């Protein structure tokens, strides 16, 4: 493994941890004793049941202890939880929706990316590698009404699978942007098609993946947050048909409704995809 890859993974773990700490996400947690008692007791019982059923040895117990310590040292708690647990939390949070249910946020969202009115090009380097992608569509209500003042936040990896602000040497807002749709909710965003993404392999999560004989891949994906006044915020990912990892995403975050329909671009350069979002009314 190259030093460059190692440096980028360590940087991404620490950046994701710092980003979570400053996200304000923990301020809403109420210390409800009964709820903590219920959830913590169930988690501890589940772990004890595994020990008893599988007759876990002291060597295995100590390996677990060492590994959990390393997850923290590597800054990989956000990565671990987002890859192996967030998809279930997302299912629970959105199962009431009639419109798009969405997909996990993952560890690499940064709020307040530079804003532009659609049609627009996302920020990228002059020599940004990859296939140009024209991403367009409309934001609607579940009843099919166009939603004016809709906002689309888009962030994704570059063609090498790296995210700006989580890998070194990439401009701050590269392939990150906030886009305001037109009065009918229509948007048109020019970007570069992202590559399939391998989660960092040299930290604790990678150690687990290797020890368990798994792989570290997520299919190529676009991350989005779509919102409009009076409607529920949609956090979603969109995927590319034919990606070999659509069926075995390490983060279990692919859903059939999230598949893009990729066509050759009308301009003759690159590809284009149209995707319409349907937002539920705010409860
Ligand atoms: C990602 O890019 C991602 O989307 C998830 C869920 C986990 C790790 C990296
Ligand atoms: Fe991602």
PDB file of C-alpha atoms and ligand atoms in Angstrom:
ATOM      1  CA  UNK A   1       0.000   0.000   0.000  1.00  0.00           C
ATOM      2  CA  UNK A   2       1.322   3.437  -0.888  1.00  0.00           C
ATOM      3  CA  UNK A   3       2.153   6.033   1.743  1.00  0.00           C
ATOM      4  CA  UNK A   4      -0.200   8.359  -0.066  1.00  0.00           C
ATOM      5  CA  UNK A   5      -3.156   5.993   0.412  1.00  0.00           C
ATOM      6  CA  UNK A   6      -2.271   5.537   4.068  1.00  0.00           C
ATOM      7  CA  UNK A   7      -2.054   9.261   4.670  1.00  0.00           C
ATOM      8  CA  UNK A   8      -5.391   9.835   2.978  1.00  0.00           C
ATOM      9  CA  UNK A   9      -7.194   7.192   5.030  1.00  0.00           C
ATOM     10  CA  UNK A  10      -5.843   8.470   8.350  1.00  0.00           C
ATOM     11  CA  UNK A  11      -6.789  11.988   7.293  1.00  0.00           C
ATOM     12  CA  UNK A  12     -10.315  10.911   6.322  1.00  0.00           C
ATOM     13  CA  UNK A  13     -10.960   9.133   9.640  1.00  0.00           C
ATOM     14  CA  UNK A  14      -9.875  12.115  11.708  1.00  0.00           C
ATOM     15  CA  UNK A  15     -11.694  14.575   9.461  1.00  0.00           C
ATOM     16  CA  UNK A  16     -14.917  12.526   9.708  1.00  0.00           C
ATOM     17  CA  UNK A  17     -14.619  12.431  13.507  1.00  0.00           C
ATOM     18  CA  UNK A  18     -14.033  16.205  13.695  1.00  0.00           C
ATOM     19  CA  UNK A  19     -16.875  16.829  11.269  1.00  0.00           C
ATOM     20  CA  UNK A  20     -19.283  14.752  13.408  1.00  0.00           C
ATOM     21  CA  UNK A  21     -18.194  16.524  16.609  1.00  0.00           C
ATOM     22  CA  UNK A  22     -18.958  19.924  15.079  1.00  0.00           C
ATOM     23  CA  UNK A  23     -22.172  18.853  13.311  1.00  0.00           C
ATOM     24  CA  UNK A  24     -24.506  19.614  16.222  1.00  0.00           C
ATOM     25  CA  UNK A  25     -26.073  16.163  15.757  1.00  0.00           C
ATOM     26  CA  UNK A  26     -25.603  15.125  19.388  1.00  0.00           C
ATOM     27  CA  UNK A  27     -27.329  18.149  20.922  1.00  0.00           C
ATOM     28  CA  UNK A  28     -30.822  16.708  20.313  1.00  0.00           C
ATOM     29  CA  UNK A  29     -30.233  13.553  22.347  1.00  0.00           C
ATOM     30  CA  UNK A  30     -32.431  13.466  25.454  1.00  0.00           C
ATOM     31  CA  UNK A  31     -31.099  11.456  28.385  1.00  0.00           C
ATOM     32  CA  UNK A  32     -34.209   9.321  28.848  1.00  0.00           C
ATOM     33  CA  UNK A  33     -33.210   6.751  31.481  1.00  0.00           C
ATOM     34  CA  UNK A  34     -35.746   4.144  30.419  1.00  0.00           C
ATOM     35  CA  UNK A  35     -34.773   4.329  26.766  1.00  0.00           C
ATOM     36  CA  UNK A  36     -31.052   4.118  27.533  1.00  0.00           C
ATOM     37  CA  UNK A  37     -31.726   1.200  29.867  1.00  0.00           C
ATOM     38  CA  UNK A  38     -33.728  -0.618  27.176  1.00  0.00           C
ATOM     39  CA  UNK A  39     -31.301  -0.082  24.282  1.00  0.00           C
ATOM     40  CA  UNK A  40     -28.073  -0.609  26.241  1.00  0.00           C
ATOM     41  CA  UNK A  41     -29.480  -3.738  27.917  1.00  0.00           C
ATOM     42  CA  UNK A  42     -30.519  -5.205  24.557  1.00  0.00           C
ATOM     43  CA  UNK A  43     -27.149  -4.475  22.984  1.00  0.00           C
ATOM     44  CA  UNK A  44     -25.248  -6.032  25.895  1.00  0.00           C
ATOM     45  CA  UNK A  45     -27.546  -9.065  25.919  1.00  0.00           C
ATOM     46  CA  UNK A  46     -27.083  -9.574  22.167  1.00  0.00           C
ATOM     47  CA  UNK A  47     -23.294  -9.546  22.624  1.00  0.00           C
ATOM     48  CA  UNK A  48     -23.474 -11.950  25.577  1.00  0.00           C
ATOM     49  CA  UNK A  49     -25.736 -14.307  23.614  1.00  0.00           C
ATOM     50  CA  UNK A  50     -23.125 -14.452  20.845  1.00  0.00           C
ATOM     51  CA  UNK A  51     -20.372 -15.275  23.365  1.00  0.00           C
ATOM     52  CA  UNK A  52     -22.428 -18.100  24.875  1.00  0.00           C
ATOM     53  CA  UNK A  53     -23.754 -19.488  21.583  1.00  0.00           C
ATOM     54  CA  UNK A  54     -20.416 -19.362  19.774  1.00  0.00           C
ATOM     55  CA  UNK A  55     -18.303 -20.196  22.867  1.00  0.00           C
ATOM     56  CA  UNK A  56     -16.075 -17.123  22.337  1.00  0.00           C
ATOM     57  CA  UNK A  57     -12.563 -17.664  23.780  1.00  0.00           C
ATOM     58  CA  UNK A  58     -10.375 -15.285  25.816  1.00  0.00           C
ATOM     59  CA  UNK A  59      -8.154 -14.827  22.738  1.00  0.00           C
ATOM     60  CA  UNK A  60     -11.166 -13.739  20.719  1.00  0.00           C
ATOM     61  CA  UNK A  61     -12.402 -11.481  23.524  1.00  0.00           C
ATOM     62  CA  UNK A  62      -8.988  -9.797  23.694  1.00  0.00           C
ATOM     63  CA  UNK A  63      -8.847  -9.429  19.909  1.00  0.00           C
ATOM     64  CA  UNK A  64     -12.209  -7.638  20.089  1.00  0.00           C
ATOM     65  CA  UNK A  65     -10.942  -5.375  22.877  1.00  0.00           C
ATOM     66  CA  UNK A  66      -7.813  -4.454  20.897  1.00  0.00           C
ATOM     67  CA  UNK A  67      -9.853  -3.853  17.773  1.00  0.00           C
ATOM     68  CA  UNK A  68     -12.394  -1.572  19.475  1.00  0.00           C
ATOM     69  CA  UNK A  69      -9.512   0.462  20.938  1.00  0.00           C
ATOM     70  CA  UNK A  70      -8.033   0.761  17.430  1.00  0.00           C
ATOM     71  CA  UNK A  71     -11.337   1.937  15.900  1.00  0.00           C
ATOM     72  CA  UNK A  72     -11.162   4.957  18.209  1.00  0.00           C
ATOM     73  CA  UNK A  73      -7.446   5.548  17.683  1.00  0.00           C
ATOM     74  CA  UNK A  74      -7.962   5.552  13.910  1.00  0.00           C
ATOM     75  CA  UNK A  75     -10.889   7.961  14.124  1.00  0.00           C
ATOM     76  CA  UNK A  76     -13.058   5.328  12.464  1.00  0.00           C
ATOM     77  CA  UNK A  77     -16.172   5.279  14.642  1.00  0.00           C
ATOM     78  CA  UNK A  78     -18.058   7.428  12.105  1.00  0.00           C
ATOM     79  CA  UNK A  79     -16.949   5.137   9.290  1.00  0.00           C
ATOM     80  CA  UNK A  80     -17.772   1.938  11.178  1.00  0.00           C
ATOM     81  CA  UNK A  81     -21.239   3.096  12.261  1.00  0.00           C
ATOM     82  CA  UNK A  82     -22.163   4.630   8.904  1.00  0.00           C
ATOM     83  CA  UNK A  83     -21.071   1.553   6.958  1.00  0.00           C
ATOM     84  CA  UNK A  84     -22.560  -1.170   9.155  1.00  0.00           C
ATOM     85  CA  UNK A  85     -25.454   0.392  11.080  1.00  0.00           C
ATOM     86  CA  UNK A  86     -26.759   3.622   9.525  1.00  0.00           C
ATOM     87  CA  UNK A  87     -28.756   1.822   6.807  1.00  0.00           C
ATOM     88  CA  UNK A  88     -31.105   0.317   9.397  1.00  0.00           C
ATOM     89  CA  UNK A  89     -31.513   3.652  11.183  1.00  0.00           C
ATOM     90  CA  UNK A  90     -32.334   5.242   7.817  1.00  0.00           C
ATOM     91  CA  UNK A  91     -34.917   2.533   7.074  1.00  0.00           C
ATOM     92  CA  UNK A  92     -36.668   3.225  10.385  1.00  0.00           C
ATOM     93  CA  UNK A  93     -36.503   7.006   9.960  1.00  0.00           C
ATOM     94  CA  UNK A  94     -38.078   7.044   6.488  1.00  0.00           C
ATOM     95  CA  UNK A  95     -40.431   4.045   6.340  1.00  0.00           C
ATOM     96  CA  UNK A  96     -43.497   6.295   6.691  1.00  0.00           C
ATOM     97  CA  UNK A  97     -42.714   8.189   3.487  1.00  0.00           C
ATOM     98  CA  UNK A  98     -44.807   8.030   0.324  1.00  0.00           C
ATOM     99  CA  UNK A  99     -42.139   9.822  -1.715  1.00  0.00           C
ATOM    100  CA  UNK A 100     -38.437   9.011  -1.862  1.00  0.00           C
ATOM    101  CA  UNK A 101     -37.254   7.131   1.197  1.00  0.00           C
ATOM    102  CA  UNK A 102     -33.601   7.926   0.562  1.00  0.00           C
ATOM    103  CA  UNK A 103     -30.354   6.375   1.710  1.00  0.00           C
ATOM    104  CA  UNK A 104     -27.643   6.906   4.299  1.00  0.00           C
ATOM    105  CA  UNK A 105     -25.719  10.169   4.666  1.00  0.00           C
ATOM    106  CA  UNK A 106     -22.352   8.503   5.294  1.00  0.00           C
ATOM    107  CA  UNK A 107     -19.355  10.165   6.973  1.00  0.00           C
ATOM    108  CA  UNK A 108     -18.370  12.721   4.311  1.00  0.00           C
ATOM    109  CA  UNK A 109     -21.147  15.343   4.183  1.00  0.00           C
ATOM    110  CA  UNK A 110     -20.129  18.954   4.750  1.00  0.00           C
ATOM    111  CA  UNK A 111     -22.885  21.574   5.113  1.00  0.00           C
ATOM    112  CA  UNK A 112     -22.910  24.955   3.397  1.00  0.00           C
ATOM    113  CA  UNK A 113     -21.155  24.081   0.169  1.00  0.00           C
ATOM    114  CA  UNK A 114     -21.035  27.038  -2.256  1.00  0.00           C
ATOM    115  CA  UNK A 115     -24.483  27.858  -3.619  1.00  0.00           C
ATOM    116  CA  UNK A 116     -25.473  28.486  -7.250  1.00  0.00           C
ATOM    117  CA  UNK A 117     -28.701  28.782  -9.195  1.00  0.00           C
ATOM    118  CA  UNK A 118     -29.499  25.975 -11.626  1.00  0.00           C
ATOM    119  CA  UNK A 119     -28.353  25.409 -14.338  1.00  0.00           C
ATOM    120  CA  UNK A 120     -24.832  25.258 -12.916  1.00  0.00           C
ATOM    121  CA  UNK A 121     -21.533  23.391 -12.864  1.00  0.00           C
ATOM    122  CA  UNK A 122     -20.271  21.972  -9.592  1.00  0.00           C
ATOM    123  CA  UNK A 123     -16.826  23.180  -8.491  1.00  0.00           C
ATOM    124  CA  UNK A 124     -14.081  21.055  -9.975  1.00  0.00           C
ATOM    125  CA  UNK A 125     -10.427  21.289 -10.947  1.00  0.00           C
ATOM    126  CA  UNK A 126      -9.514  22.518 -14.410  1.00  0.00           C
ATOM    127  CA  UNK A 127      -8.137  19.074 -15.238  1.00  0.00           C
ATOM    128  CA  UNK A 128     -10.735  17.093 -13.236  1.00  0.00           C
ATOM    129  CA  UNK A 129     -10.470  13.512 -14.544  1.00  0.00           C
ATOM    130  CA  UNK A 130     -13.515  11.467 -15.501  1.00  0.00           C
ATOM    131  CA  UNK A 131     -16.630  11.315 -17.636  1.00  0.00           C
ATOM    132  CA  UNK A 132     -18.710  14.521 -17.646  1.00  0.00           C
ATOM    133  CA  UNK A 133     -22.162  13.903 -16.145  1.00  0.00           C
ATOM    134  CA  UNK A 134     -25.164  16.145 -16.703  1.00  0.00           C
ATOM    135  CA  UNK A 135     -27.516  15.439 -13.805  1.00  0.00           C
ATOM    136  CA  UNK A 136     -30.999  16.877 -14.190  1.00  0.00           C
ATOM    137  CA  UNK A 137     -34.532  16.429 -12.941  1.00  0.00           C
ATOM    138  CA  UNK A 138     -37.359  17.931 -10.992  1.00  0.00           C
ATOM    139  CA  UNK A 139     -38.270  18.195  -7.318  1.00  0.00           C
ATOM    140  CA  UNK A 140     -41.965  17.461  -6.722  1.00  0.00           C
ATOM    141  CA  UNK A 141     -44.390  16.802  -3.908  1.00  0.00           C
ATOM    142  CA  UNK A 142     -45.825  13.298  -3.411  1.00  0.00           C
ATOM    143  CA  UNK A 143     -48.914  14.581  -5.245  1.00  0.00           C
ATOM    144  CA  UNK A 144     -46.715  15.467  -8.225  1.00  0.00           C
ATOM    145  CA  UNK A 145     -46.778  19.257  -7.786  1.00  0.00           C
ATOM    146  CA  UNK A 146     -43.543  21.059  -8.732  1.00  0.00           C
ATOM    147  CA  UNK A 147     -41.800  22.462  -5.655  1.00  0.00           C
ATOM    148  CA  UNK A 148     -40.413  25.945  -6.112  1.00  0.00           C
ATOM    149  CA  UNK A 149     -37.446  27.039  -4.003  1.00  0.00           C
ATOM    150  CA  UNK A 150     -36.177  23.478  -3.939  1.00  0.00           C
ATOM    151  CA  UNK A 151     -32.552  23.067  -2.916  1.00  0.00           C
ATOM    152  CA  UNK A 152     -30.202  20.269  -3.904  1.00  0.00           C
ATOM    153  CA  UNK A 153     -26.960  19.646  -2.065  1.00  0.00           C
ATOM    154  CA  UNK A 154     -24.675  17.337  -4.014  1.00  0.00           C
ATOM    155  CA  UNK A 155     -21.361  15.797  -2.949  1.00  0.00           C
ATOM    156  CA  UNK A 156     -19.447  12.852  -4.287  1.00  0.00           C
ATOM    157  CA  UNK A 157     -16.031  11.272  -4.762  1.00  0.00           C
ATOM    158  CA  UNK A 158     -13.763  12.073  -7.679  1.00  0.00           C
ATOM    159  CA  UNK A 159     -12.711   9.584 -10.341  1.00  0.00           C
ATOM    160  CA  UNK A 160     -10.073   8.131  -8.016  1.00  0.00           C
ATOM    161  CA  UNK A 161     -12.642   7.621  -5.235  1.00  0.00           C
ATOM    162  CA  UNK A 162     -11.538  10.519  -3.002  1.00  0.00           C
ATOM    163  CA  UNK A 163     -13.713  13.131  -1.262  1.00  0.00           C
ATOM    164  CA  UNK A 164     -12.589  16.745  -0.865  1.00  0.00           C
ATOM    165  CA  UNK A 165     -11.975  17.720   2.788  1.00  0.00           C
ATOM    166  CA  UNK A 166     -11.417  14.031   3.685  1.00  0.00           C
ATOM    167  CA  UNK A 167      -8.448  13.259   1.455  1.00  0.00           C
ATOM    168  CA  UNK A 168      -5.397  15.530   1.191  1.00  0.00           C
ATOM    169  CA  UNK A 169      -4.500  17.659  -1.803  1.00  0.00           C
ATOM    170  CA  UNK A 170      -8.006  18.335  -3.166  1.00  0.00           C
ATOM    171  CA  UNK A 171      -9.500  21.871  -3.293  1.00  0.00           C
ATOM    172  CA  UNK A 172     -11.867  22.483  -0.357  1.00  0.00           C
ATOM    173  CA  UNK A 173     -15.211  22.381  -2.202  1.00  0.00           C
ATOM    174  CA  UNK A 174     -14.225  20.112  -5.080  1.00  0.00           C
ATOM    175  CA  UNK A 175     -17.277  18.153  -6.298  1.00  0.00           C
ATOM    176  CA  UNK A 176     -19.455  19.695  -3.572  1.00  0.00           C
ATOM    177  CA  UNK A 177     -22.194  22.234  -4.181  1.00  0.00           C
ATOM    178  CA  UNK A 178     -25.607  23.607  -3.232  1.00  0.00           C
ATOM    179  CA  UNK A 179     -27.999  24.233  -6.129  1.00  0.00           C
ATOM    180  CA  UNK A 180     -31.257  26.150  -6.222  1.00  0.00           C
ATOM    181  CA  UNK A 181     -33.794  24.724  -8.672  1.00  0.00           C
ATOM    182  CA  UNK A 182     -36.023  26.973 -10.807  1.00  0.00           C
ATOM    183  CA  UNK A 183     -39.616  27.973  -9.981  1.00  0.00           C
ATOM    184  CA  UNK A 184     -40.883  24.550 -11.166  1.00  0.00           C
ATOM    185  CA  UNK A 185     -38.307  22.623  -9.159  1.00  0.00           C
ATOM    186  CA  UNK A 186     -36.250  21.828 -12.258  1.00  0.00           C
ATOM    187  CA  UNK A 187     -32.506  21.478 -11.859  1.00  0.00           C
ATOM    188  CA  UNK A 188     -29.553  20.886 -14.164  1.00  0.00           C
ATOM    189  CA  UNK A 189     -26.122  20.237 -12.673  1.00  0.00           C
ATOM    190  CA  UNK A 190     -22.889  19.508 -14.513  1.00  0.00           C
ATOM    191  CA  UNK A 191     -20.410  17.290 -12.684  1.00  0.00           C
ATOM    192  CA  UNK A 192     -18.043  14.340 -13.236  1.00  0.00           C
ATOM    193  CA  UNK A 193     -19.139  10.745 -12.853  1.00  0.00           C
ATOM    194  CA  UNK A 194     -17.658   9.350  -9.597  1.00  0.00           C
ATOM    195  CA  UNK A 195     -15.752   6.069  -9.445  1.00  0.00           C
ATOM    196  CA  UNK A 196     -16.636   3.027  -7.344  1.00  0.00           C
ATOM    197  CA  UNK A 197     -15.416   3.747  -3.848  1.00  0.00           C
ATOM    198  CA  UNK A 198     -13.274   1.669  -1.551  1.00  0.00           C
ATOM    199  CA  UNK A 199     -13.602   2.557   2.113  1.00  0.00           C
ATOM    200  CA  UNK A 200     -10.207   3.177   3.775  1.00  0.00           C
ATOM    201  CA  UNK A 201      -8.506  -0.207   4.092  1.00  0.00           C
ATOM    202  CA  UNK A 202      -5.496   0.405   6.357  1.00  0.00           C
ATOM    203  CA  UNK A 203      -7.366   1.402   9.526  1.00  0.00           C
ATOM    204  CA  UNK A 204      -9.424  -0.683  11.947  1.00  0.00           C
ATOM    205  CA  UNK A 205     -12.357  -1.092   9.527  1.00  0.00           C
ATOM    206  CA  UNK A 206     -10.019  -2.359   6.831  1.00  0.00           C
ATOM    207  CA  UNK A 207      -8.447  -4.734   9.336  1.00  0.00           C
ATOM    208  CA  UNK A 208     -11.876  -6.205  10.084  1.00  0.00           C
ATOM    209  CA  UNK A 209     -12.751  -6.470   6.388  1.00  0.00           C
ATOM    210  CA  UNK A 210      -9.540  -8.352   5.661  1.00  0.00           C
ATOM    211  CA  UNK A 211      -9.774 -10.589   8.721  1.00  0.00           C
ATOM    212  CA  UNK A 212     -13.363 -11.516   7.830  1.00  0.00           C
ATOM    213  CA  UNK A 213     -12.621 -12.093   4.135  1.00  0.00           C
ATOM    214  CA  UNK A 214     -14.981  -9.314   3.017  1.00  0.00           C
ATOM    215  CA  UNK A 215     -14.342  -6.572   0.445  1.00  0.00           C
ATOM    216  CA  UNK A 216     -14.243  -2.802   1.038  1.00  0.00           C
ATOM    217  CA  UNK A 217     -16.219  -1.580  -1.960  1.00  0.00           C
ATOM    218  CA  UNK A 218     -19.203   0.663  -2.346  1.00  0.00           C
ATOM    219  CA  UNK A 219     -20.646   1.127  -5.842  1.00  0.00           C
ATOM    220  CA  UNK A 220     -20.125   4.545  -7.454  1.00  0.00           C
ATOM    221  CA  UNK A 221     -22.652   6.956  -5.995  1.00  0.00           C
ATOM    222  CA  UNK A 222     -23.848  10.551  -5.836  1.00  0.00           C
ATOM    223  CA  UNK A 223     -24.783  11.873  -2.381  1.00  0.00           C
ATOM    224  CA  UNK A 224     -27.693  14.320  -2.160  1.00  0.00           C
ATOM    225  CA  UNK A 225     -29.765  16.295   0.267  1.00  0.00           C
ATOM    226  CA  UNK A 226     -32.944  17.580  -1.349  1.00  0.00           C
ATOM    227  CA  UNK A 227     -35.243  20.007   0.426  1.00  0.00           C
ATOM    228  CA  UNK A 228     -38.106  22.411  -0.167  1.00  0.00           C
ATOM    229  CA  UNK A 229     -40.101  24.612   2.220  1.00  0.00           C
ATOM    230  CA  UNK A 230     -42.771  22.645   4.115  1.00  0.00           C
ATOM    231  CA  UNK A 231     -41.322  19.286   3.090  1.00  0.00           C
ATOM    232  CA  UNK A 232     -39.197  16.616   4.720  1.00  0.00           C
ATOM    233  CA  UNK A 233     -35.496  16.771   3.989  1.00  0.00           C
ATOM    234  CA  UNK A 234     -34.482  13.879   1.742  1.00  0.00           C
ATOM    235  CA  UNK A 235     -30.988  12.460   2.222  1.00  0.00           C
ATOM    236  CA  UNK A 236     -30.262  10.084  -0.628  1.00  0.00           C
ATOM    237  CA  UNK A 237     -27.672   8.445  -2.815  1.00  0.00           C
ATOM    238  CA  UNK A 238     -28.026   7.642  -6.499  1.00  0.00           C
ATOM    239  CA  UNK A 239     -26.287   4.758  -8.234  1.00  0.00           C
ATOM    240  CA  UNK A 240     -25.124   3.773 -11.723  1.00  0.00           C
ATOM    241  CA  UNK A 241     -26.605   0.717 -13.451  1.00  0.00           C
ATOM    242  CA  UNK A 242     -24.117  -2.057 -14.179  1.00  0.00           C
ATOM    243  CA  UNK A 243     -21.722  -1.212 -11.323  1.00  0.00           C
ATOM    244  CA  UNK A 244     -20.417  -4.561 -10.081  1.00  0.00           C
ATOM    245  CA  UNK A 245     -20.930  -3.474  -6.473  1.00  0.00           C
ATOM    246  CA  UNK A 246     -24.597  -2.474  -6.739  1.00  0.00           C
ATOM    247  CA  UNK A 247     -25.454  -5.946  -5.396  1.00  0.00           C
ATOM    248  CA  UNK A 248     -22.846  -6.200  -2.643  1.00  0.00           C
ATOM    249  CA  UNK A 249     -22.374  -2.670  -1.269  1.00  0.00           C
ATOM    250  CA  UNK A 250     -20.313  -2.882   1.947  1.00  0.00           C
ATOM    251  CA  UNK A 251     -22.657  -0.212   3.405  1.00  0.00           C
ATOM    252  CA  UNK A 252     -25.927  -1.981   2.342  1.00  0.00           C
ATOM    253  CA  UNK A 253     -27.236   1.367   1.062  1.00  0.00           C
ATOM    254  CA  UNK A 254     -28.445   0.558  -2.475  1.00  0.00           C
ATOM    255  CA  UNK A 255     -32.179   0.485  -3.219  1.00  0.00           C
ATOM    256  CA  UNK A 256     -33.775  -0.182  -6.628  1.00  0.00           C
ATOM    257  CA  UNK A 257     -35.516   3.227  -6.618  1.00  0.00           C
ATOM    258  CA  UNK A 258     -32.111   4.922  -6.396  1.00  0.00           C
ATOM    259  CA  UNK A 259     -30.774   3.640  -9.735  1.00  0.00           C
ATOM    260  CA  UNK A 260     -30.010   6.316 -12.359  1.00  0.00           C
ATOM    261  CA  UNK A 261     -30.904   5.915 -16.018  1.00  0.00           C
ATOM    262  CA  UNK A 262     -27.621   6.837 -17.742  1.00  0.00           C
ATOM    263  CA  UNK A 263     -27.791   7.964 -21.374  1.00  0.00           C
ATOM    264  CA  UNK A 264     -25.222   9.448 -23.765  1.00  0.00           C
ATOM    265  CA  UNK A 265     -25.282  13.228 -23.261  1.00  0.00           C
ATOM    266  CA  UNK A 266     -27.298  15.234 -25.783  1.00  0.00           C
ATOM    267  CA  UNK A 267     -24.214  17.446 -26.187  1.00  0.00           C
ATOM    268  CA  UNK A 268     -22.225  14.401 -27.358  1.00  0.00           C
ATOM    269  CA  UNK A 269     -19.805  14.835 -24.419  1.00  0.00           C
ATOM    270  CA  UNK A 270     -20.113  12.391 -21.527  1.00  0.00           C
ATOM    271  CA  UNK A 271     -23.393  11.108 -20.132  1.00  0.00           C
ATOM    272  CA  UNK A 272     -26.623  12.456 -18.715  1.00  0.00           C
ATOM    273  CA  UNK A 273     -29.166  11.224 -16.202  1.00  0.00           C
ATOM    274  CA  UNK A 274     -32.611  12.489 -15.284  1.00  0.00           C
ATOM    275  CA  UNK A 275     -33.999  11.814 -11.820  1.00  0.00           C
ATOM    276  CA  UNK A 276     -37.138  13.296 -10.289  1.00  0.00           C
ATOM    277  CA  UNK A 277     -37.419  13.553  -6.506  1.00  0.00           C
ATOM    278  CA  UNK A 278     -40.698  13.315  -4.584  1.00  0.00           C
ATOM    279  CA  UNK A 279     -40.699  14.924  -1.143  1.00  0.00           C
ATOM    280  CA  UNK A 280     -43.174  14.132   1.619  1.00  0.00           C
ATOM    281  CA  UNK A 281     -44.947  17.010   3.332  1.00  0.00           C
ATOM    282  CA  UNK A 282     -43.525  17.976   6.715  1.00  0.00           C
ATOM    283  CA  UNK A 283     -45.395  16.176   9.477  1.00  0.00           C
TER     284      UNK A 283
HETATM  285  C1  LIG B   1     -18.647   6.707   1.769  1.00  0.00           C
HETATM  286  O1  LIG B   1     -18.404   7.468   0.692  1.00  0.00           O
HETATM  287  C2  LIG B   1     -19.922   6.416   2.051  1.00  0.00           C
HETATM  288  O2  LIG B   1     -20.848   6.921   1.237  1.00  0.00           O
HETATM  289  C3  LIG B   1     -20.239   5.627   3.146  1.00  0.00           C
HETATM  290  C4  LIG B   1     -21.636   5.308   3.435  1.00  0.00           C
HETATM  291  C5  LIG B   1     -19.251   5.129   3.945  1.00  0.00           C
HETATM  292  C6  LIG B   1     -17.955   5.430   3.673  1.00  0.00           C
HETATM  293  C7  LIG B   1     -17.659   6.219   2.597  1.00  0.00           C
HETATM  294 FE1  LIG B   2     -19.946   8.186  -0.246  1.00  0.00          FE
END
